[in-house]
């Protein structure tokens, strides 16, 4: 099992450019999450999904869009990148609420994004 | 969601036992307590979870007093490789609402 993988690992964008970050999991998890982590800060939830075709906003959703067309994939899009979006982005997945170990999130290795 | 409070940082020497306390005064009846560990340049990973009393696994122990308003993560005989950020999360496992990661506690282990 690869667990949770993220593509790409690094990216540099210019202000106003767009890009999509891909997260994939092979654990058949229902829930998937996108977080951002800034230097010296904890993780802040951007968007999450409780199932294929459904998404919801987290703490800091502005400037991002997401899609969950397939259960194993969760895409994070930046339509017009801004320097404030320079961060490390982590994807995670977990079983659905109400199941044993539902609260255990499995994280990917992260994507380091720099917006100039 | 129950708010948690942890020390921002802690230092310890190798071989010592480290106890990190998390306060969660407004914990709800159905809330569980979960701890994650994050090494530099990696995503967090699950360490331990509990509801009450004591839970122990191969990595750590979790102590939860009867009133559940706080919890203590105990790391026995830490080594340099235990240097990481430790997050305490509190929430209901049976709700769809994701848990909130705070800033965590940065543990530095010194030789």
mmCIF file with all atom_site columns, N, CA and C in Angstrom, chain A residues 47-84:
data_model
loop_
_atom_site.group_PDB
_atom_site.id
_atom_site.type_symbol
_atom_site.label_atom_id
_atom_site.label_alt_id
_atom_site.label_comp_id
_atom_site.label_asym_id
_atom_site.label_entity_id
_atom_site.label_seq_id
_atom_site.pdbx_PDB_ins_code
_atom_site.Cartn_x
_atom_site.Cartn_y
_atom_site.Cartn_z
_atom_site.occupancy
_atom_site.B_iso_or_equiv
_atom_site.pdbx_formal_charge
_atom_site.auth_seq_id
_atom_site.auth_comp_id
_atom_site.auth_asym_id
_atom_site.auth_atom_id
_atom_site.pdbx_PDB_model_num
ATOM 1   N N  . UNK A 1 47 ? -10.315 22.487 3.084  1.00 0.00 ? 47 UNK A N  1
ATOM 2   C CA . UNK A 1 47 ? -11.567 21.851 2.679  1.00 0.00 ? 47 UNK A CA 1
ATOM 3   C C  . UNK A 1 47 ? -11.477 20.381 3.054  1.00 0.00 ? 47 UNK A C  1
ATOM 4   N N  . UNK A 1 48 ? -12.638 19.749 3.125  1.00 0.00 ? 48 UNK A N  1
ATOM 5   C CA . UNK A 1 48 ? -12.634 18.323 3.362  1.00 0.00 ? 48 UNK A CA 1
ATOM 6   C C  . UNK A 1 48 ? -13.796 17.674 2.616  1.00 0.00 ? 48 UNK A C  1
ATOM 7   N N  . UNK A 1 49 ? -13.780 16.352 2.575  1.00 0.00 ? 49 UNK A N  1
ATOM 8   C CA . UNK A 1 49 ? -14.815 15.612 1.853  1.00 0.00 ? 49 UNK A CA 1
ATOM 9   C C  . UNK A 1 49 ? -15.187 14.375 2.654  1.00 0.00 ? 49 UNK A C  1
ATOM 10  N N  . UNK A 1 50 ? -16.486 14.171 2.813  1.00 0.00 ? 50 UNK A N  1
ATOM 11  C CA . UNK A 1 50 ? -16.937 12.989 3.562  1.00 0.00 ? 50 UNK A CA 1
ATOM 12  C C  . UNK A 1 50 ? -17.370 11.867 2.635  1.00 0.00 ? 50 UNK A C  1
ATOM 13  N N  . UNK A 1 51 ? -17.185 12.069 1.350  1.00 0.00 ? 51 UNK A N  1
ATOM 14  C CA . UNK A 1 51 ? -17.514 11.013 0.411  1.00 0.00 ? 51 UNK A CA 1
ATOM 15  C C  . UNK A 1 51 ? -17.400 11.499 -1.019 1.00 0.00 ? 51 UNK A C  1
ATOM 16  N N  . UNK A 1 52 ? -17.398 10.556 -1.928 1.00 0.00 ? 52 UNK A N  1
ATOM 17  C CA . UNK A 1 52 ? -17.294 10.880 -3.351 1.00 0.00 ? 52 UNK A CA 1
ATOM 18  C C  . UNK A 1 52 ? -18.400 11.851 -3.752 1.00 0.00 ? 52 UNK A C  1
ATOM 19  N N  . UNK A 1 53 ? -18.001 12.913 -4.415 1.00 0.00 ? 53 UNK A N  1
ATOM 20  C CA . UNK A 1 53 ? -18.970 13.887 -4.896 1.00 0.00 ? 53 UNK A CA 1
ATOM 21  C C  . UNK A 1 53 ? -19.395 14.930 -3.885 1.00 0.00 ? 53 UNK A C  1
ATOM 22  N N  . UNK A 1 54 ? -18.870 14.878 -2.663 1.00 0.00 ? 54 UNK A N  1
ATOM 23  C CA . UNK A 1 54 ? -19.231 15.853 -1.633 1.00 0.00 ? 54 UNK A CA 1
ATOM 24  C C  . UNK A 1 54 ? -17.992 16.546 -1.100 1.00 0.00 ? 54 UNK A C  1
ATOM 25  N N  . UNK A 1 55 ? -18.110 17.852 -0.864 1.00 0.00 ? 55 UNK A N  1
ATOM 26  C CA . UNK A 1 55 ? -17.014 18.615 -0.261 1.00 0.00 ? 55 UNK A CA 1
ATOM 27  C C  . UNK A 1 55 ? -17.601 19.621 0.715  1.00 0.00 ? 55 UNK A C  1
ATOM 28  N N  . UNK A 1 56 ? -16.757 20.090 1.633  1.00 0.00 ? 56 UNK A N  1
ATOM 29  C CA . UNK A 1 56 ? -17.196 21.076 2.613  1.00 0.00 ? 56 UNK A CA 1
ATOM 30  C C  . UNK A 1 56 ? -16.034 21.989 2.949  1.00 0.00 ? 56 UNK A C  1
ATOM 31  N N  . UNK A 1 57 ? -16.367 23.198 3.397  1.00 0.00 ? 57 UNK A N  1
ATOM 32  C CA . UNK A 1 57 ? -15.342 24.182 3.735  1.00 0.00 ? 57 UNK A CA 1
ATOM 33  C C  . UNK A 1 57 ? -14.786 23.925 5.126  1.00 0.00 ? 57 UNK A C  1
ATOM 34  N N  . UNK A 1 58 ? -13.488 24.211 5.259  1.00 0.00 ? 58 UNK A N  1
ATOM 35  C CA . UNK A 1 58 ? -12.842 24.132 6.553  1.00 0.00 ? 58 UNK A CA 1
ATOM 36  C C  . UNK A 1 58 ? -12.642 25.518 7.135  1.00 0.00 ? 58 UNK A C  1
ATOM 37  N N  . UNK A 1 59 ? -11.531 25.700 7.848  1.00 0.00 ? 59 UNK A N  1
ATOM 38  C CA . UNK A 1 59 ? -11.249 26.973 8.505  1.00 0.00 ? 59 UNK A CA 1
ATOM 39  C C  . UNK A 1 59 ? -10.845 28.074 7.538  1.00 0.00 ? 59 UNK A C  1
ATOM 40  N N  . UNK A 1 60 ? -10.068 27.731 6.502  1.00 0.00 ? 60 UNK A N  1
ATOM 41  C CA . UNK A 1 60 ? -9.486  28.736 5.609  1.00 0.00 ? 60 UNK A CA 1
ATOM 42  C C  . UNK A 1 60 ? -9.734  28.382 4.145  1.00 0.00 ? 60 UNK A C  1
ATOM 43  N N  . UNK A 1 61 ? -10.978 28.383 3.689  1.00 0.00 ? 61 UNK A N  1
ATOM 44  C CA . UNK A 1 61 ? -11.297 27.924 2.330  1.00 0.00 ? 61 UNK A CA 1
ATOM 45  C C  . UNK A 1 61 ? -11.106 28.952 1.217  1.00 0.00 ? 61 UNK A C  1
ATOM 46  N N  . UNK A 1 62 ? -10.989 30.234 1.569  1.00 0.00 ? 62 UNK A N  1
ATOM 47  C CA . UNK A 1 62 ? -10.971 31.277 0.546  1.00 0.00 ? 62 UNK A CA 1
ATOM 48  C C  . UNK A 1 62 ? -9.741  31.157 -0.352 1.00 0.00 ? 62 UNK A C  1
ATOM 49  N N  . UNK A 1 63 ? -9.996  31.239 -1.668 1.00 0.00 ? 63 UNK A N  1
ATOM 50  C CA . UNK A 1 63 ? -8.912  31.168 -2.638 1.00 0.00 ? 63 UNK A CA 1
ATOM 51  C C  . UNK A 1 63 ? -8.630  29.761 -3.127 1.00 0.00 ? 63 UNK A C  1
ATOM 52  N N  . UNK A 1 64 ? -9.377  28.788 -2.611 1.00 0.00 ? 64 UNK A N  1
ATOM 53  C CA . UNK A 1 64 ? -9.173  27.383 -2.983 1.00 0.00 ? 64 UNK A CA 1
ATOM 54  C C  . UNK A 1 64 ? -10.485 26.749 -3.421 1.00 0.00 ? 64 UNK A C  1
ATOM 55  N N  . UNK A 1 65 ? -10.371 25.790 -4.337 1.00 0.00 ? 65 UNK A N  1
ATOM 56  C CA . UNK A 1 65 ? -11.526 24.965 -4.665 1.00 0.00 ? 65 UNK A CA 1
ATOM 57  C C  . UNK A 1 65 ? -11.085 23.508 -4.654 1.00 0.00 ? 65 UNK A C  1
ATOM 58  N N  . UNK A 1 66 ? -12.037 22.624 -4.456 1.00 0.00 ? 66 UNK A N  1
ATOM 59  C CA . UNK A 1 66 ? -11.714 21.202 -4.371 1.00 0.00 ? 66 UNK A CA 1
ATOM 60  C C  . UNK A 1 66 ? -12.732 20.390 -5.163 1.00 0.00 ? 66 UNK A C  1
ATOM 61  N N  . UNK A 1 67 ? -12.313 19.174 -5.489 1.00 0.00 ? 67 UNK A N  1
ATOM 62  C CA . UNK A 1 67 ? -13.241 18.247 -6.131 1.00 0.00 ? 67 UNK A CA 1
ATOM 63  C C  . UNK A 1 67 ? -12.896 16.821 -5.715 1.00 0.00 ? 67 UNK A C  1
ATOM 64  N N  . UNK A 1 68 ? -13.955 16.025 -5.572 1.00 0.00 ? 68 UNK A N  1
ATOM 65  C CA . UNK A 1 68 ? -13.782 14.609 -5.179 1.00 0.00 ? 68 UNK A CA 1
ATOM 66  C C  . UNK A 1 68 ? -14.627 13.773 -6.135 1.00 0.00 ? 68 UNK A C  1
ATOM 67  N N  . UNK A 1 69 ? -14.159 13.631 -7.346 1.00 0.00 ? 69 UNK A N  1
ATOM 68  C CA . UNK A 1 69 ? -14.894 12.896 -8.379 1.00 0.00 ? 69 UNK A CA 1
ATOM 69  C C  . UNK A 1 69 ? -14.762 11.398 -8.205 1.00 0.00 ? 69 UNK A C  1
ATOM 70  N N  . UNK A 1 70 ? -13.640 10.968 -7.639 1.00 0.00 ? 70 UNK A N  1
ATOM 71  C CA . UNK A 1 70 ? -13.428 9.554  -7.361 1.00 0.00 ? 70 UNK A CA 1
ATOM 72  C C  . UNK A 1 70 ? -13.108 9.403  -5.877 1.00 0.00 ? 70 UNK A C  1
ATOM 73  N N  . UNK A 1 71 ? -13.480 8.319  -5.298 1.00 0.00 ? 71 UNK A N  1
ATOM 74  C CA . UNK A 1 71 ? -13.289 8.102  -3.863 1.00 0.00 ? 71 UNK A CA 1
ATOM 75  C C  . UNK A 1 71 ? -11.825 8.206  -3.472 1.00 0.00 ? 71 UNK A C  1
ATOM 76  N N  . UNK A 1 72 ? -10.935 7.737  -4.338 1.00 0.00 ? 72 UNK A N  1
ATOM 77  C CA . UNK A 1 72 ? -9.532  7.684  -3.963 1.00 0.00 ? 72 UNK A CA 1
ATOM 78  C C  . UNK A 1 72 ? -8.781  8.980  -4.218 1.00 0.00 ? 72 UNK A C  1
ATOM 79  N N  . UNK A 1 73 ? -9.395  9.944  -4.883 1.00 0.00 ? 73 UNK A N  1
ATOM 80  C CA . UNK A 1 73 ? -8.687  11.173 -5.230 1.00 0.00 ? 73 UNK A CA 1
ATOM 81  C C  . UNK A 1 73 ? -9.371  12.414 -4.667 1.00 0.00 ? 73 UNK A C  1
ATOM 82  N N  . UNK A 1 74 ? -8.559  13.377 -4.263 1.00 0.00 ? 74 UNK A N  1
ATOM 83  C CA . UNK A 1 74 ? -9.079  14.639 -3.764 1.00 0.00 ? 74 UNK A CA 1
ATOM 84  C C  . UNK A 1 74 ? -8.190  15.738 -4.327 1.00 0.00 ? 74 UNK A C  1
ATOM 85  N N  . UNK A 1 75 ? -8.759  16.613 -5.141 1.00 0.00 ? 75 UNK A N  1
ATOM 86  C CA . UNK A 1 75 ? -7.977  17.640 -5.822 1.00 0.00 ? 75 UNK A CA 1
ATOM 87  C C  . UNK A 1 75 ? -8.161  18.996 -5.155 1.00 0.00 ? 75 UNK A C  1
ATOM 88  N N  . UNK A 1 76 ? -7.069  19.717 -5.018 1.00 0.00 ? 76 UNK A N  1
ATOM 89  C CA . UNK A 1 76 ? -7.109  21.076 -4.489 1.00 0.00 ? 76 UNK A CA 1
ATOM 90  C C  . UNK A 1 76 ? -6.656  22.032 -5.580 1.00 0.00 ? 76 UNK A C  1
ATOM 91  N N  . UNK A 1 77 ? -7.484  23.012 -5.896 1.00 0.00 ? 77 UNK A N  1
ATOM 92  C CA . UNK A 1 77 ? -7.168  23.949 -6.954 1.00 0.00 ? 77 UNK A CA 1
ATOM 93  C C  . UNK A 1 77 ? -6.962  25.361 -6.444 1.00 0.00 ? 77 UNK A C  1
ATOM 94  N N  . UNK A 1 78 ? -5.981  26.019 -7.046 1.00 0.00 ? 78 UNK A N  1
ATOM 95  C CA . UNK A 1 78 ? -5.767  27.436 -6.803 1.00 0.00 ? 78 UNK A CA 1
ATOM 96  C C  . UNK A 1 78 ? -6.013  28.122 -8.144 1.00 0.00 ? 78 UNK A C  1
ATOM 97  N N  . UNK A 1 79 ? -7.057  28.914 -8.243 1.00 0.00 ? 79 UNK A N  1
ATOM 98  C CA . UNK A 1 79 ? -7.415  29.529 -9.525 1.00 0.00 ? 79 UNK A CA 1
ATOM 99  C C  . UNK A 1 79 ? -6.507  30.705 -9.864 1.00 0.00 ? 79 UNK A C  1
ATOM 100 N N  . UNK A 1 80 ? -6.160  31.494 -8.869 1.00 0.00 ? 80 UNK A N  1
ATOM 101 C CA . UNK A 1 80 ? -5.308  32.655 -9.084 1.00 0.00 ? 80 UNK A CA 1
ATOM 102 C C  . UNK A 1 80 ? -4.399  32.792 -7.859 1.00 0.00 ? 80 UNK A C  1
ATOM 103 N N  . UNK A 1 81 ? -3.238  32.193 -7.955 1.00 0.00 ? 81 UNK A N  1
ATOM 104 C CA . UNK A 1 81 ? -2.360  32.104 -6.786 1.00 0.00 ? 81 UNK A CA 1
ATOM 105 C C  . UNK A 1 81 ? -1.900  33.472 -6.290 1.00 0.00 ? 81 UNK A C  1
ATOM 106 N N  . UNK A 1 82 ? -1.785  33.571 -4.966 1.00 0.00 ? 82 UNK A N  1
ATOM 107 C CA . UNK A 1 82 ? -1.310  34.794 -4.321 1.00 0.00 ? 82 UNK A CA 1
ATOM 108 C C  . UNK A 1 82 ? -0.148  34.447 -3.393 1.00 0.00 ? 82 UNK A C  1
ATOM 109 N N  . UNK A 1 83 ? 0.756   35.392 -3.140 1.00 0.00 ? 83 UNK A N  1
ATOM 110 C CA . UNK A 1 83 ? 1.886   35.112 -2.233 1.00 0.00 ? 83 UNK A CA 1
ATOM 111 C C  . UNK A 1 83 ? 1.446   34.595 -0.864 1.00 0.00 ? 83 UNK A C  1
ATOM 112 N N  . UNK A 1 84 ? 0.258   34.993 -0.409 1.00 0.00 ? 84 UNK A N  1
ATOM 113 C CA . UNK A 1 84 ? -0.247  34.536 0.892  1.00 0.00 ? 84 UNK A CA 1
ATOM 114 C C  . UNK A 1 84 ? -0.552  33.041 0.892  1.00 0.00 ? 84 UNK A C  1
#
